[in-house]
Coordinates of C-alpha atoms in Angstrom, one line a residue:
M13 CA 27.1 28.6 23.4
T14 CA 25.8 28.1 27.0
R15 CA 24.6 24.6 27.6
L16 CA 21.7 24.0 29.9
N17 CA 21.3 20.9 32.1
R18 CA 18.1 18.9 32.3
R19 CA 16.8 20.8 35.3
Q20 CA 17.5 24.2 33.7
L21 CA 15.8 23.1 30.5
L22 CA 12.7 22.0 32.4
T23 CA 12.7 25.3 34.3
A24 CA 13.0 27.2 31.0
A25 CA 10.2 25.2 29.5
G26 CA 8.0 26.0 32.5
A27 CA 8.8 29.7 32.3
S28 CA 8.0 29.7 28.6
A29 CA 4.6 28.0 29.2
L30 CA 3.8 30.7 31.8
A31 CA 4.8 33.5 29.6
L32 CA 1.3 33.7 27.9
P33 CA -0.6 36.6 26.4
V34 CA -2.9 38.4 28.8
G35 CA -6.2 36.4 29.1
A36 CA -4.7 33.2 27.8
S37 CA -4.8 30.0 29.8
L38 CA -2.5 27.1 30.3
A39 CA -5.1 24.9 28.7
Q40 CA -5.1 27.0 25.6
A41 CA -1.3 26.9 25.4
A42 CA -1.1 23.1 25.7
P43 CA -1.1 21.0 22.5
P44 CA -4.3 19.2 21.7
R45 CA -4.6 15.7 23.0
S46 CA -4.6 12.9 20.5
S47 CA -8.0 11.3 19.9
A48 CA -6.3 8.0 18.8
P49 CA -7.4 4.9 20.7
N50 CA -5.2 3.3 23.3
Y51 CA -3.7 0.2 21.7
P52 CA -2.7 -2.8 23.7
A53 CA 0.9 -3.0 24.9
R54 CA 1.4 -6.5 23.5
P55 CA 4.0 -6.6 20.8
V56 CA 3.1 -7.1 17.1
T57 CA 5.0 -9.9 15.7
P58 CA 5.0 -10.6 11.9
G59 CA 4.6 -14.1 10.6
A60 CA 8.2 -14.2 9.5
D61 CA 9.5 -13.7 13.0
R62 CA 7.1 -16.3 14.4
E63 CA 8.3 -18.8 11.8
A64 CA 12.0 -17.9 12.4
A65 CA 11.5 -18.4 16.2
N66 CA 10.1 -21.8 15.3
G67 CA 13.3 -22.8 13.5
W68 CA 11.6 -22.5 10.1
R69 CA 10.0 -25.9 10.8
T70 CA 7.0 -25.2 8.6
L71 CA 9.4 -25.2 5.6
A72 CA 11.6 -28.2 6.6
G73 CA 12.1 -30.9 4.0
Q74 CA 10.7 -28.8 1.1
K75 CA 12.4 -27.2 -1.9
V76 CA 11.4 -23.6 -1.3
G77 CA 10.9 -20.7 -3.7
V78 CA 10.8 -17.3 -1.9
I79 CA 8.9 -14.3 -3.3
T80 CA 10.1 -11.3 -1.4
N81 CA 11.8 -7.9 -1.5
P82 CA 13.5 -5.6 1.1
T83 CA 10.4 -5.6 3.3
G84 CA 10.8 -9.4 3.9
I85 CA 12.8 -8.9 7.1
L86 CA 12.9 -10.0 10.6
T87 CA 12.8 -7.5 13.5
N88 CA 16.6 -7.9 13.6
L89 CA 16.4 -6.1 10.2
R90 CA 18.0 -9.0 8.3
T91 CA 16.2 -10.5 5.3
I92 CA 14.4 -13.8 5.6
V93 CA 16.4 -15.1 2.6
D94 CA 19.7 -14.4 4.3
E95 CA 18.5 -15.8 7.6
M96 CA 17.0 -19.0 6.0
H97 CA 20.1 -19.5 3.9
E98 CA 22.6 -19.1 6.8
A99 CA 20.4 -21.3 9.1
G100 CA 20.9 -24.2 6.7
T101 CA 17.5 -25.6 7.6
V102 CA 15.7 -24.4 4.5
D103 CA 16.4 -25.6 1.0
I104 CA 15.9 -22.4 -1.0
V105 CA 15.9 -23.3 -4.7
G106 CA 15.1 -19.8 -6.0
V107 CA 14.2 -16.3 -5.1
F108 CA 11.5 -14.5 -7.1
G109 CA 11.7 -10.7 -7.4
P110 CA 8.6 -8.5 -7.9
E111 CA 8.4 -5.0 -9.2
H112 CA 11.4 -3.0 -7.9
G113 CA 13.3 -6.3 -7.5
F114 CA 14.4 -8.6 -4.7
R115 CA 17.0 -6.1 -3.3
G116 CA 14.8 -3.1 -4.2
T117 CA 17.1 -1.3 -6.7
A118 CA 14.6 -0.6 -9.5
Q119 CA 12.2 2.3 -9.9
A120 CA 8.5 2.1 -10.5
G121 CA 7.6 -0.1 -13.5
S122 CA 11.0 -1.8 -13.5
S123 CA 12.7 -4.8 -12.1
E124 CA 16.2 -6.2 -11.5
G125 CA 16.2 -9.0 -14.0
T126 CA 17.3 -12.6 -13.4
S127 CA 20.7 -12.9 -11.8
T128 CA 22.8 -14.6 -9.1
D129 CA 22.5 -13.0 -5.7
P130 CA 26.1 -12.1 -4.6
R131 CA 25.5 -12.7 -0.9
T132 CA 23.8 -16.1 -1.0
G133 CA 24.7 -17.4 -4.4
L134 CA 21.0 -18.1 -5.0
T135 CA 19.4 -17.6 -8.4
V136 CA 17.0 -14.6 -8.3
Y137 CA 14.3 -14.9 -11.0
D138 CA 12.6 -11.8 -12.4
A139 CA 8.9 -12.4 -11.7
Y140 CA 7.7 -8.8 -12.4
G141 CA 5.1 -8.8 -15.1
A142 CA 5.1 -12.6 -15.4
N143 CA 1.8 -14.2 -16.2
A144 CA 0.7 -17.5 -14.7
S145 CA 2.3 -19.6 -17.5
K146 CA 5.6 -17.8 -17.1
M147 CA 5.6 -18.1 -13.4
E148 CA 4.8 -21.8 -13.6
Q149 CA 7.8 -22.2 -15.9
L150 CA 10.0 -20.4 -13.4
F151 CA 8.8 -22.6 -10.6
R152 CA 9.4 -25.7 -12.6
T153 CA 12.9 -24.5 -13.7
A154 CA 13.8 -23.9 -10.0
G155 CA 12.2 -27.1 -8.8
V156 CA 9.9 -25.4 -6.3
E157 CA 7.7 -27.5 -4.1
T158 CA 6.7 -24.8 -1.6
V159 CA 6.2 -21.1 -2.4
V160 CA 6.8 -18.6 0.4
F161 CA 5.4 -15.1 0.0
D162 CA 6.7 -12.4 2.3
I163 CA 6.2 -8.8 1.2
Q164 CA 4.8 -5.7 3.0
D165 CA 1.8 -4.6 1.1
A166 CA 0.5 -1.0 1.1
G167 CA -3.2 -1.8 1.1
A168 CA -4.2 -0.5 -2.3
R169 CA -5.6 -2.5 -5.3
F170 CA -3.1 -0.8 -7.6
Y171 CA 0.0 -1.8 -5.6
T172 CA 1.3 -4.6 -7.7
Y173 CA 2.7 -7.0 -5.1
I174 CA -0.7 -8.6 -4.4
W175 CA -1.0 -9.4 -8.1
T176 CA 2.4 -11.0 -8.1
M177 CA 1.1 -13.1 -5.2
Y178 CA -2.1 -14.0 -7.1
T179 CA -0.1 -15.0 -10.2
A180 CA 2.2 -17.1 -8.1
M181 CA -0.9 -18.8 -6.5
R182 CA -2.2 -19.7 -10.0
A183 CA 1.2 -21.1 -10.9
A184 CA 1.3 -23.0 -7.6
V185 CA -2.0 -24.7 -8.5
A186 CA -0.5 -25.8 -11.9
T187 CA 2.6 -27.2 -10.2
G188 CA 0.8 -28.7 -7.2
S189 CA 3.0 -26.6 -4.9
R190 CA 2.2 -25.7 -1.4
F191 CA 1.7 -21.9 -0.7
V192 CA 2.9 -20.3 2.5
V193 CA 2.2 -16.6 3.4
L194 CA 4.3 -15.0 6.1
D195 CA 1.7 -12.4 7.0
R196 CA 2.3 -8.7 7.9
P197 CA 0.0 -5.9 9.0
N198 CA -2.0 -3.8 6.5
P199 CA -0.6 -0.3 7.1
T200 CA -3.9 1.2 6.1
G201 CA -5.8 -0.8 8.7
G202 CA -8.6 -3.3 8.1
T203 CA -11.5 -1.3 6.7
A204 CA -12.5 -1.8 3.0
R205 CA -13.0 1.4 1.0
G206 CA -13.5 2.7 -2.6
P207 CA -14.9 1.4 -5.9
M208 CA -14.9 -2.1 -7.2
M209 CA -12.7 -3.1 -10.1
T210 CA -14.8 -4.1 -13.2
T211 CA -13.7 -7.0 -15.5
A212 CA -13.4 -4.8 -18.5
Y213 CA -10.7 -2.6 -16.8
T214 CA -8.6 -5.3 -15.2
S215 CA -4.8 -4.9 -15.7
G216 CA -1.5 -5.3 -13.9
V217 CA -2.7 -2.6 -11.4
G218 CA -5.9 -4.4 -10.7
A219 CA -6.1 -8.0 -12.0
K220 CA -9.3 -9.1 -10.3
E221 CA -12.6 -7.7 -8.9
I222 CA -11.7 -6.3 -5.5
V223 CA -12.3 -2.7 -4.1
Q224 CA -9.7 0.0 -4.2
A225 CA -8.6 -0.2 -0.6
H226 CA -9.2 -3.8 0.2
G227 CA -8.6 -3.6 4.0
M228 CA -7.0 -7.0 4.2
T229 CA -3.6 -8.4 5.0
V230 CA -1.8 -10.4 2.3
G231 CA -2.7 -13.6 4.2
E232 CA -6.3 -12.7 4.2
L233 CA -6.2 -11.8 0.5
A234 CA -4.6 -15.2 -0.2
R235 CA -7.5 -16.9 1.5
F236 CA -9.9 -14.8 -0.5
F237 CA -8.2 -15.3 -3.8
D238 CA -7.9 -19.1 -3.2
A239 CA -11.7 -19.5 -2.7
E240 CA -13.1 -16.7 -4.9
F241 CA -10.9 -16.6 -8.0
L242 CA -8.6 -19.6 -8.3
P243 CA -11.3 -22.3 -9.1
A244 CA -12.2 -20.3 -12.3
D245 CA -8.8 -18.9 -13.2
A246 CA -6.5 -21.8 -12.3
G247 CA -8.8 -24.8 -12.6
G248 CA -8.9 -25.4 -8.9
R249 CA -7.7 -24.3 -5.5
L250 CA -4.3 -24.6 -4.0
A251 CA -3.2 -28.0 -2.8
Q252 CA -2.3 -26.4 0.5
L253 CA -2.4 -22.8 1.7
D254 CA -0.8 -21.9 5.1
V255 CA -0.8 -18.4 6.6
V256 CA 1.7 -17.8 9.4
E257 CA -0.3 -15.2 11.2
V258 CA 0.8 -11.9 12.7
S259 CA 0.3 -11.8 16.4
G260 CA -0.8 -8.8 18.4
W261 CA -2.3 -6.9 15.4
R262 CA -5.9 -5.8 15.2
R263 CA -7.8 -4.1 12.3
D264 CA -8.0 -0.6 13.7
M265 CA -4.3 -0.4 14.3
P266 CA -2.2 2.0 12.1
Y267 CA 1.3 0.9 11.3
A268 CA 2.8 3.5 13.6
A269 CA 1.2 1.7 16.6
T270 CA 2.7 -1.7 15.8
G271 CA 6.2 -0.8 16.9
L272 CA 7.6 -2.5 13.8
P273 CA 10.4 -0.9 11.7
W274 CA 9.2 0.6 8.4
V275 CA 11.1 -0.6 5.4
M276 CA 10.1 1.2 2.1
P277 CA 8.1 -1.4 0.1
S278 CA 9.0 0.6 -3.0
P279 CA 11.1 3.7 -3.7
N280 CA 8.2 6.1 -3.5
M281 CA 6.6 4.7 -0.3
P282 CA 9.0 6.3 2.3
T283 CA 6.8 6.4 5.4
P284 CA 3.7 4.8 6.9
D285 CA 1.9 8.1 6.3
T286 CA 2.6 7.6 2.6
A287 CA 0.9 4.2 2.8
L288 CA -2.1 5.8 4.6
V289 CA -2.8 8.3 1.8
Y290 CA -1.7 6.1 -1.2
P291 CA -5.0 4.2 -1.8
G292 CA -6.5 7.6 -2.6
T293 CA -3.8 9.9 -3.9
G294 CA -2.3 7.2 -6.0
M295 CA -5.1 8.1 -8.4
F296 CA -3.3 11.3 -9.3
E297 CA -1.1 9.0 -11.5
G298 CA -4.1 9.1 -13.8
T299 CA -4.0 12.9 -14.2
N300 CA -1.5 15.5 -15.6
M301 CA -0.7 16.5 -12.0
S302 CA 2.4 15.4 -10.1
E303 CA 1.7 12.8 -7.5
G304 CA 4.9 13.9 -5.7
R305 CA 7.2 11.4 -7.4
G306 CA 10.6 13.1 -7.5
T307 CA 10.1 14.7 -4.1
T308 CA 10.7 13.4 -0.6
R309 CA 7.0 13.1 0.2
P310 CA 5.4 11.3 -2.8
F311 CA 1.6 10.9 -2.7
E312 CA 1.4 13.5 0.1
L313 CA 2.6 16.4 -2.1
I314 CA 0.2 16.8 -5.1
G315 CA 0.3 19.6 -7.6
A316 CA 1.0 21.0 -11.0
P317 CA 2.5 24.2 -12.6
Y318 CA -1.0 25.6 -13.1
V319 CA -2.2 25.2 -9.4
D320 CA -2.3 28.1 -7.0
Y321 CA -3.4 28.8 -3.4
R322 CA -7.1 28.4 -4.2
W323 CA -6.9 24.5 -4.2
A324 CA -5.7 24.4 -0.6
E325 CA -8.2 27.0 0.4
R326 CA -11.1 25.1 -1.1
L327 CA -10.0 21.8 0.3
E328 CA -9.4 23.1 3.8
A329 CA -12.9 24.8 3.7
R330 CA -14.5 21.3 3.1
G331 CA -13.6 20.1 6.6
I332 CA -12.7 16.6 5.3
P333 CA -12.3 14.3 8.3
G334 CA -8.8 13.2 9.4
V335 CA -6.8 15.5 7.1
A336 CA -5.6 19.0 6.7
F337 CA -4.2 20.7 3.6
R338 CA -1.2 22.9 3.5
E339 CA -0.6 25.2 0.5
A340 CA 2.7 23.9 -0.9
Y341 CA 5.2 24.5 -3.7
F342 CA 7.7 21.9 -5.0
T343 CA 9.8 20.9 -7.9
P344 CA 9.9 17.2 -8.8
T345 CA 13.3 15.9 -9.8
F346 CA 11.8 13.2 -12.1
S347 CA 8.5 11.9 -13.4
K348 CA 5.6 14.2 -14.3
N349 CA 6.4 18.0 -14.3
A350 CA 10.1 17.2 -13.6
N351 CA 12.1 20.3 -12.9
K352 CA 9.1 22.6 -13.0
V353 CA 7.8 24.5 -10.0
C354 CA 4.4 23.0 -9.0
G355 CA 1.8 24.7 -6.8
G356 CA -0.4 22.4 -4.8
V357 CA -1.0 20.9 -1.4
Q358 CA 0.6 18.6 1.1
V359 CA -1.9 16.3 2.7
H360 CA -1.4 16.2 6.4
I361 CA -3.0 13.3 8.4
T362 CA -4.5 14.6 11.6
D363 CA -6.5 11.5 12.6
P364 CA -5.8 8.2 10.8
S365 CA -8.9 6.6 12.3
A366 CA -11.2 9.2 10.8
M367 CA -9.5 9.4 7.4
D368 CA -10.9 7.7 4.3
P369 CA -8.0 8.1 1.7
V370 CA -10.2 7.4 -1.3
R371 CA -12.7 10.1 -0.2
V372 CA -9.8 12.5 0.4
A373 CA -8.6 12.0 -3.2
V374 CA -12.0 12.3 -4.7
E375 CA -12.4 15.7 -2.9
M376 CA -9.1 16.7 -4.3
L377 CA -10.0 15.6 -7.9
V378 CA -13.4 17.3 -7.8
A379 CA -11.9 20.6 -6.6
A380 CA -9.0 20.5 -9.1
K381 CA -11.4 19.9 -12.0
A382 CA -13.6 22.8 -10.9
L383 CA -10.8 25.3 -10.4
Y384 CA -8.4 24.7 -13.2
A385 CA -9.1 24.5 -17.0
D386 CA -5.6 22.9 -17.5
F387 CA -6.5 19.9 -15.3
A388 CA -6.6 16.8 -17.6
W389 CA -6.7 13.0 -17.3
R390 CA -3.6 11.1 -18.4
Y391 CA -4.1 9.6 -21.9
D392 CA -2.2 6.5 -22.9
S393 CA -2.1 6.1 -26.7
Y394 CA -0.7 2.6 -26.4
D395 CA -4.1 1.3 -25.2
P396 CA -6.6 2.9 -27.6
A397 CA -9.5 0.8 -26.3
R398 CA -8.9 1.9 -22.7
P399 CA -6.7 5.0 -23.0
Y400 CA -7.3 6.7 -19.6
W401 CA -5.1 5.4 -16.8
I402 CA -7.5 6.7 -14.2
D403 CA -10.0 4.1 -15.4
K404 CA -7.6 1.3 -14.7
L405 CA -6.8 2.7 -11.3
S406 CA -10.4 3.4 -10.2
G407 CA -11.8 0.2 -11.9
S408 CA -14.1 1.7 -14.6
T409 CA -15.0 4.9 -16.5
R410 CA -17.5 5.9 -13.8
L411 CA -15.2 8.1 -11.6
R412 CA -13.7 9.9 -14.5
D413 CA -17.1 10.5 -16.1
Q414 CA -18.6 11.8 -12.9
V415 CA -15.7 14.2 -12.1
T416 CA -15.6 15.4 -15.7
A417 CA -19.4 16.1 -15.6
G418 CA -19.0 18.2 -12.4
A419 CA -20.4 15.7 -9.9
S420 CA -19.9 16.5 -6.2
A421 CA -17.6 14.4 -4.0
D422 CA -20.7 13.0 -2.2
E423 CA -22.1 11.9 -5.5
V424 CA -18.9 10.2 -6.6
V425 CA -18.4 8.4 -3.3
G426 CA -22.1 7.4 -3.1
A427 CA -22.0 5.7 -6.4
W428 CA -20.0 2.8 -5.0
K429 CA -21.8 2.4 -1.7
A430 CA -23.6 -0.8 -2.7
E431 CA -20.7 -2.6 -4.3
L432 CA -18.5 -1.8 -1.4
A433 CA -21.0 -3.2 1.0
E434 CA -21.3 -6.4 -1.0
F435 CA -17.5 -6.8 -1.2
D436 CA -17.3 -6.3 2.6
R437 CA -19.9 -9.0 3.1
R438 CA -18.1 -11.5 0.9
R439 CA -14.7 -11.0 2.5
Q440 CA -15.8 -11.5 6.1
Q441 CA -15.3 -15.3 6.0
Y442 CA -11.7 -14.9 5.0
L443 CA -10.6 -12.4 7.7
I444 CA -8.2 -13.6 10.3
Y445 CA -7.8 -10.5 12.5
R446 CA -10.5 -8.8 14.3
G447 CA -11.3 -5.3 15.7
P448 CA -10.5 -3.5 19.0
N449 CA -12.4 -6.1 21.1
A450 CA -10.7 -9.1 19.7

């Protein structure tokens, strides 16, 4: 094969650009310019890196319990636990693994169990599913004086890591432990979206009353939880809450603009684009449609054996801001509809700043319900009082009832306008990071 040098390649590219159909212009041939804002060139530095650069001095002289997973890394790609342990300046008395585990080997709904970490020799306690009493017991067993939380969140109420943090905060109140959050960017940005959780439908995928896409970093959520929920749930606030802030991040900044490496927070969160759509398309867990688990693009590929080309056509005709829909066919290797050919769509993000992931998913649900008689809500017989998983994900029966009754997407989204505005008002005092003019 003939190899071209750089000059030849550029010449060939120029010739190709000029070889246009009659009447076409260079402007028409050029790719469209991005409408994304110009973000500042200053680097984004997570709280963990800032603390490491400080010699972990915030944690000196304390018996430290670390809640983390594979996302708890420095920009050198090494875990904070390994770095702290080898530095010798932090007395780690235990590591606490959330869903998927400390080293990230478990699938959705699973954990790694309690074991000894072979690299460090530290005890890793299984904290997934632990209530406040159990977490308190684990902290006392390990002798924890300071709890460190460092996990990359995905920005959705039903992503369980924030509830592991909340449970740990309740346990820290009971043990009088200090709580330190090594903060990280919210990959969905800083805008709150979606319906409010109602008390009757709280669960492990939504333990307290916040909206579906909370638009906060875990450090901001910790401040919110400490003031809004702990006094009633834990009998008081934390003895001390410290947030080691991210530097260089602002609320309108998508993860791709941070320059930070992406480590999968869970096995089905492979890319920052996954995180952008997940607060919406995660609701398809509550249907009989595949949410793309068992494919390489979970939560972007959505479909079922009964879906055909009409779904993509109807969605594309809606002109939904920030996204485009490609007709797609896929065969999940596990989870719902495993080993069955599914018709459906791939959600392509065209403008992250214009996209509302919850609105996108509502549009998809409304269209699927209207088109296909086989569309159904997932029914869980183990919880006869609250059998529909979509109710736990969306926070109440309202979304399911509206979609089932044939409501439009505008009607569904409009139903939570007031509660979203009230949540946004309440959270303002706990926000750390500001917008583009900060």
